[in-house]
Amino acid sequence: MESNSPEPKSEVAMRAPAGHMMSPTDPDNPQNWPLTRKIYASTVATAFAFAVAFGVTSLTVGIQGVMQEFNVTMTMAVLGLSLPLFGIAFAPIFTPHLSERYGRSPVYLVSLPIFALFILGAAYSSNFGALAVCRFFAGFFGGPCLVLIEGTFADVWPASSTVTYYSFLSLASYIGAGCAPLVLGAVVTAKSWQWTQFVTLMISFGVYLFGIGVPETYPREILRARARRLGHSIQLSKAESGVTFAEMAQTTFFTPLSMAVSEPLVIMVTLYLALNFAVLFQWFIAVPAVLALTYEFTLHQVGLAFIAAIVGALVSTMTSSLTEKITNRQNSCRTGTAMARLEYRLVPAMLGSVGLCGSLFWVGFTASPKINYSVPIVGTGAYVWSSMSVLTGLVSYIFDAYPAKGTLSALTLMATVRILCAAWLPLVIIPMIMGLQGQWAYSVFGFMAAVMIAVPVIIFIYGARLQSRSRHAGRIMSGGSQNMTIGPHDDHEMQMGSGHA
């Protein structure tokens, strides 16, 4: 916590940065760490996010087992996927406040074990109610691992590589979610649905051992720890996420609600990502059902079909990183600066939005006994490439479209809404496919995605103008985002404030 008491005369007082950034020459600044340490911190964050994402989708290949053991309908059994997502939806609201007070490392190291305990409870549930409760709280307590990874990468890597590092941190969730049915399809075939949870526990245990020594990356906590270690007092500027309960609620609850009706940029991105994630997570229910009914796939074969999704995510990481390198290099040749205009972060989203629309029609009209099974499976891989590219481009843009507090509020809204939609659609997708037939069910999503193609284009053209009219982004547009930073080796040094909260 920030100290508001007078500085003790017997101690050397250190006045901390006004923003979240440390001095660029401070050796304790995570962006000045040796490459191996930066990679370790990033890999740990990736592994923790992977474990939670794996656990969220793990039960999808065990739905038939859950239905038989607890005598519930398929819709009830699908809650095993949806309830963890409903729990995760709370994480963007409360995680920033925990991180602000305790740093990132303690939150990681407390969150994952509690997640694992509820996964263990789910495995030994004697009735469906107990399973539902355990799965919900597994998501609730595991959610911070999926939220904090954004802050960790922003702490460690420079803003000029935002698209690249966001594509890598997104890869953790996409690969984790995709690996669950791939790995567990064979396991459940040989064992039982409970092994979906046992394998998740094993992964979580291994990840925890790997990450137990993760260094703290949050600059404000690094400054606080250094002051305690040296016996100094420290005066930090007010936390962007708020100090009092009222301020915290304003930043991650009331302001996001206000943005949902007053900020065109945030509204467009939130709606697009809501559609994106809703369709993304329905694949975990629709793909097993469609492949089993249409092509008579076994559970093991269904799991193998998710290789296409994993490949799609890997390709998206490569293409998004490549586009950033190209745009930054072109900008450097023209202007001599290392980082391209903010709008060029939207390039992956503009490319992906076309693929998002096309892949939905592709899958909808090719999942037929008359067409080889590989065609719709590759179509799901194309959707995942598109989905991750759209997410990377749009969120990377929002990162620095607002000052820190506005960014935190916008990201909170966007994350919460898209996770809630991801939890809802799997519950209704099978009745929707049965009622409209697969072609028209996915055509509905395809037409919605066609409208959304305009979103990154509109933001690319009019984004700066929309920012200039925003009461949340006005300081950035006027150049007012510069913060005074003072480190142990730099008494007065100006540095651009970070948009990452």
CSV table of N, CA, C and O in Angstrom, one decimal, residues 389-449:
chain,number,residue,atom,x,y,z
A,389,SER,N,-6.1,-13.6,-34.5
A,389,SER,CA,-5.6,-12.4,-35.2
A,389,SER,C,-6.5,-11.2,-34.9
A,389,SER,O,-5.9,-10.1,-34.6
A,390,VAL,N,-7.8,-11.3,-34.9
A,390,VAL,CA,-8.7,-10.2,-34.6
A,390,VAL,C,-8.5,-9.8,-33.1
A,390,VAL,O,-8.4,-8.6,-32.8
A,391,LEU,N,-8.4,-10.8,-32.2
A,391,LEU,CA,-8.2,-10.4,-30.8
A,391,LEU,C,-6.9,-9.7,-30.6
A,391,LEU,O,-6.8,-8.6,-29.9
A,392,THR,N,-5.8,-10.2,-31.2
A,392,THR,CA,-4.5,-9.5,-31.0
A,392,THR,C,-4.5,-8.1,-31.5
A,392,THR,O,-4.0,-7.2,-30.9
A,393,GLY,N,-5.1,-7.9,-32.7
A,393,GLY,CA,-5.0,-6.6,-33.3
A,393,GLY,C,-5.9,-5.6,-32.5
A,393,GLY,O,-5.4,-4.4,-32.2
A,394,LEU,N,-7.1,-6.0,-32.2
A,394,LEU,CA,-8.0,-5.0,-31.5
A,394,LEU,C,-7.5,-4.7,-30.1
A,394,LEU,O,-7.5,-3.5,-29.6
A,395,VAL,N,-7.1,-5.7,-29.3
A,395,VAL,CA,-6.7,-5.5,-27.9
A,395,VAL,C,-5.4,-4.7,-27.9
A,395,VAL,O,-5.2,-3.8,-27.1
A,396,SER,N,-4.5,-5.0,-28.8
A,396,SER,CA,-3.2,-4.3,-28.9
A,396,SER,C,-3.5,-2.8,-29.1
A,396,SER,O,-2.7,-1.9,-28.6
A,397,TYR,N,-4.5,-2.5,-29.9
A,397,TYR,CA,-4.8,-1.1,-30.2
A,397,TYR,C,-5.3,-0.4,-29.0
A,397,TYR,O,-4.9,0.7,-28.6
A,398,ILE,N,-6.3,-1.1,-28.3
A,398,ILE,CA,-6.9,-0.5,-27.1
A,398,ILE,C,-5.9,-0.3,-26.0
A,398,ILE,O,-6.0,0.7,-25.2
A,399,PHE,N,-4.8,-1.1,-25.9
A,399,PHE,CA,-3.8,-1.0,-24.9
A,399,PHE,C,-3.3,0.5,-24.7
A,399,PHE,O,-3.1,0.9,-23.6
A,400,ASP,N,-3.1,1.1,-25.9
A,400,ASP,CA,-2.5,2.5,-25.8
A,400,ASP,C,-3.4,3.5,-26.4
A,400,ASP,O,-2.9,4.6,-26.7
A,401,ALA,N,-4.7,3.2,-26.5
A,401,ALA,CA,-5.6,4.2,-27.0
A,401,ALA,C,-6.1,5.1,-25.9
A,401,ALA,O,-6.7,6.2,-26.2
A,402,TYR,N,-5.9,4.7,-24.7
A,402,TYR,CA,-6.3,5.5,-23.5
A,402,TYR,C,-5.2,5.6,-22.5
A,402,TYR,O,-4.3,4.8,-22.5
A,403,PRO,N,-5.3,6.6,-21.6
A,403,PRO,CA,-4.4,6.6,-20.5
A,403,PRO,C,-4.6,5.3,-19.6
A,403,PRO,O,-5.6,4.6,-19.8
A,404,ALA,N,-3.7,5.1,-18.6
A,404,ALA,CA,-3.7,3.8,-17.9
A,404,ALA,C,-5.1,3.5,-17.3
A,404,ALA,O,-5.6,2.4,-17.4
A,405,LYS,N,-5.7,4.5,-16.6
A,405,LYS,CA,-7.0,4.2,-16.0
A,405,LYS,C,-8.1,3.9,-17.0
A,405,LYS,O,-8.9,2.9,-16.9
A,406,GLY,N,-8.1,4.6,-18.1
A,406,GLY,CA,-9.1,4.3,-19.2
A,406,GLY,C,-8.9,3.0,-19.8
A,406,GLY,O,-9.8,2.3,-20.1
A,407,THR,N,-7.6,2.6,-20.0
A,407,THR,CA,-7.3,1.3,-20.6
A,407,THR,C,-7.8,0.2,-19.7
A,407,THR,O,-8.4,-0.8,-20.2
A,408,LEU,N,-7.5,0.3,-18.4
A,408,LEU,CA,-8.0,-0.7,-17.4
A,408,LEU,C,-9.5,-0.9,-17.5
A,408,LEU,O,-10.0,-2.0,-17.5
A,409,SER,N,-10.2,0.2,-17.5
A,409,SER,CA,-11.7,0.1,-17.6
A,409,SER,C,-12.1,-0.5,-18.9
A,409,SER,O,-13.0,-1.3,-18.9
A,410,ALA,N,-11.5,-0.1,-20.0
A,410,ALA,CA,-11.9,-0.6,-21.3
A,410,ALA,C,-11.6,-2.1,-21.4
A,410,ALA,O,-12.4,-2.9,-21.8
A,411,LEU,N,-10.4,-2.5,-20.9
A,411,LEU,CA,-10.1,-4.0,-21.0
A,411,LEU,C,-10.9,-4.8,-20.1
A,411,LEU,O,-11.3,-5.9,-20.4
A,412,THR,N,-11.3,-4.2,-18.9
A,412,THR,CA,-12.2,-4.9,-18.0
A,412,THR,C,-13.6,-5.2,-18.7
A,412,THR,O,-14.1,-6.3,-18.6
A,413,LEU,N,-14.1,-4.2,-19.3
A,413,LEU,CA,-15.4,-4.4,-20.0
A,413,LEU,C,-15.3,-5.4,-21.1
A,413,LEU,O,-16.1,-6.4,-21.2
A,414,MET,N,-14.3,-5.2,-22.0
A,414,MET,CA,-14.1,-6.1,-23.1
A,414,MET,C,-13.9,-7.6,-22.7
A,414,MET,O,-14.5,-8.5,-23.3
A,415,ALA,N,-13.1,-7.8,-21.7
A,415,ALA,CA,-12.8,-9.2,-21.2
A,415,ALA,C,-14.1,-9.8,-20.6
A,415,ALA,O,-14.4,-11.0,-20.9
A,416,THR,N,-14.7,-9.1,-19.7
A,416,THR,CA,-15.9,-9.6,-19.0
A,416,THR,C,-17.0,-10.0,-20.0
A,416,THR,O,-17.6,-11.1,-19.9
A,417,VAL,N,-17.3,-9.1,-20.9
A,417,VAL,CA,-18.4,-9.4,-21.9
A,417,VAL,C,-18.1,-10.5,-22.8
A,417,VAL,O,-18.9,-11.4,-23.0
A,418,ARG,N,-16.8,-10.6,-23.3
A,418,ARG,CA,-16.5,-11.7,-24.2
A,418,ARG,C,-16.5,-13.0,-23.5
A,418,ARG,O,-16.9,-14.1,-24.1
A,419,ILE,N,-16.1,-13.1,-22.2
A,419,ILE,CA,-16.1,-14.3,-21.5
A,419,ILE,C,-17.5,-14.8,-21.2
A,419,ILE,O,-17.8,-16.0,-21.3
A,420,LEU,N,-18.4,-13.8,-20.8
A,420,LEU,CA,-19.8,-14.2,-20.6
A,420,LEU,C,-20.4,-14.7,-21.8
A,420,LEU,O,-21.2,-15.7,-21.8
A,421,CYS,N,-20.1,-14.1,-23.0
A,421,CYS,CA,-20.7,-14.6,-24.2
A,421,CYS,C,-20.1,-16.0,-24.6
A,421,CYS,O,-20.8,-16.9,-25.1
A,422,ALA,N,-18.8,-16.2,-24.3
A,422,ALA,CA,-18.2,-17.5,-24.5
A,422,ALA,C,-18.8,-18.6,-23.6
A,422,ALA,O,-18.9,-19.8,-24.0
A,423,ALA,N,-19.3,-18.2,-22.4
A,423,ALA,CA,-20.0,-19.2,-21.5
A,423,ALA,C,-21.4,-19.5,-22.0
A,423,ALA,O,-21.9,-20.6,-21.8
A,424,TRP,N,-22.1,-18.5,-22.6
A,424,TRP,CA,-23.5,-18.7,-22.9
A,424,TRP,C,-23.7,-19.5,-24.2
A,424,TRP,O,-24.5,-20.4,-24.2
A,425,LEU,N,-23.0,-19.2,-25.3
A,425,LEU,CA,-23.3,-19.8,-26.6
A,425,LEU,C,-23.2,-21.3,-26.6
A,425,LEU,O,-24.0,-22.0,-27.2
A,426,PRO,N,-22.2,-21.9,-25.9
A,426,PRO,CA,-22.1,-23.4,-25.9
A,426,PRO,C,-23.4,-24.1,-25.3
A,426,PRO,O,-23.7,-25.2,-25.7
A,427,LEU,N,-24.1,-23.4,-24.5
A,427,LEU,CA,-25.3,-23.9,-23.8
A,427,LEU,C,-26.4,-24.1,-24.8
A,427,LEU,O,-27.3,-24.9,-24.6
A,428,VAL,N,-26.4,-23.3,-25.9
A,428,VAL,CA,-27.5,-23.3,-26.8
A,428,VAL,C,-27.1,-23.7,-28.2
A,428,VAL,O,-28.0,-23.7,-29.1
A,429,ILE,N,-25.9,-24.0,-28.5
A,429,ILE,CA,-25.4,-24.2,-29.9
A,429,ILE,C,-26.0,-25.5,-30.4
A,429,ILE,O,-26.4,-25.5,-31.6
A,430,ILE,N,-26.1,-26.6,-29.7
A,430,ILE,CA,-26.7,-27.8,-30.2
A,430,ILE,C,-28.2,-27.7,-30.6
A,430,ILE,O,-28.5,-28.0,-31.7
A,431,PRO,N,-29.0,-27.1,-29.7
A,431,PRO,CA,-30.4,-26.8,-30.1
A,431,PRO,C,-30.5,-25.9,-31.4
A,431,PRO,O,-31.3,-26.1,-32.2
A,432,MET,N,-29.5,-25.0,-31.4
A,432,MET,CA,-29.5,-24.0,-32.6
A,432,MET,C,-29.2,-24.8,-33.9
A,432,MET,O,-29.8,-24.6,-34.9
A,433,ILE,N,-28.2,-25.7,-33.8
A,433,ILE,CA,-27.8,-26.4,-35.0
A,433,ILE,C,-29.0,-27.4,-35.4
A,433,ILE,O,-29.3,-27.5,-36.6
A,434,MET,N,-29.6,-28.0,-34.4
A,434,MET,CA,-30.7,-28.9,-34.7
A,434,MET,C,-31.9,-28.2,-35.3
A,434,MET,O,-32.6,-28.7,-36.2
A,435,GLY,N,-32.1,-27.0,-34.8
A,435,GLY,CA,-33.3,-26.2,-35.3
A,435,GLY,C,-33.1,-25.6,-36.7
A,435,GLY,O,-34.0,-25.6,-37.5
A,436,LEU,N,-31.9,-25.0,-36.9
A,436,LEU,CA,-31.7,-24.3,-38.1
A,436,LEU,C,-30.9,-25.1,-39.2
A,436,LEU,O,-30.8,-24.7,-40.3
A,437,GLN,N,-30.4,-26.3,-38.8
A,437,GLN,CA,-29.4,-27.0,-39.6
A,437,GLN,C,-28.1,-26.3,-39.5
A,437,GLN,O,-28.0,-25.1,-39.4
A,438,GLY,N,-27.0,-27.1,-39.7
A,438,GLY,CA,-25.7,-26.5,-39.5
A,438,GLY,C,-25.4,-25.4,-40.5
A,438,GLY,O,-24.8,-24.4,-40.1
A,439,GLN,N,-25.8,-25.5,-41.7
A,439,GLN,CA,-25.5,-24.5,-42.7
A,439,GLN,C,-26.0,-23.1,-42.3
A,439,GLN,O,-25.3,-22.1,-42.3
A,440,TRP,N,-27.3,-23.1,-41.9
A,440,TRP,CA,-27.9,-21.8,-41.5
A,440,TRP,C,-27.5,-21.3,-40.2
A,440,TRP,O,-27.5,-20.1,-39.9
A,441,ALA,N,-27.3,-22.2,-39.3
A,441,ALA,CA,-26.8,-21.8,-37.9
A,441,ALA,C,-25.5,-21.0,-38.1
A,441,ALA,O,-25.3,-19.9,-37.5
A,442,TYR,N,-24.5,-21.6,-38.8
A,442,TYR,CA,-23.3,-20.9,-39.0
A,442,TYR,C,-23.3,-19.7,-40.0
A,442,TYR,O,-22.5,-18.8,-39.9
A,443,SER,N,-24.3,-19.8,-40.8
A,443,SER,CA,-24.5,-18.6,-41.7
A,443,SER,C,-25.0,-17.4,-40.9
A,443,SER,O,-24.6,-16.3,-41.2
A,444,VAL,N,-25.8,-17.6,-39.9
A,444,VAL,CA,-26.2,-16.5,-39.0
A,444,VAL,C,-24.9,-15.8,-38.4
A,444,VAL,O,-24.8,-14.6,-38.5
A,445,PHE,N,-24.0,-16.7,-37.9
A,445,PHE,CA,-22.8,-16.1,-37.4
A,445,PHE,C,-21.9,-15.5,-38.5
A,445,PHE,O,-21.3,-14.5,-38.3
A,446,GLY,N,-21.9,-16.1,-39.6
A,446,GLY,CA,-21.2,-15.6,-40.7
A,446,GLY,C,-21.6,-14.2,-41.2
A,446,GLY,O,-20.8,-13.3,-41.4
A,447,PHE,N,-23.0,-14.0,-41.2
A,447,PHE,CA,-23.5,-12.7,-41.6
A,447,PHE,C,-23.1,-11.6,-40.5
A,447,PHE,O,-22.8,-10.5,-40.9
A,448,MET,N,-23.2,-12.0,-39.3
A,448,MET,CA,-22.8,-11.1,-38.2
A,448,MET,C,-21.3,-10.8,-38.3
A,448,MET,O,-20.9,-9.6,-38.2
A,449,ALA,N,-20.5,-11.8,-38.6
A,449,ALA,CA,-19.1,-11.5,-38.8
A,449,ALA,C,-18.8,-10.6,-40.0
A,449,ALA,O,-17.8,-9.8,-40.0
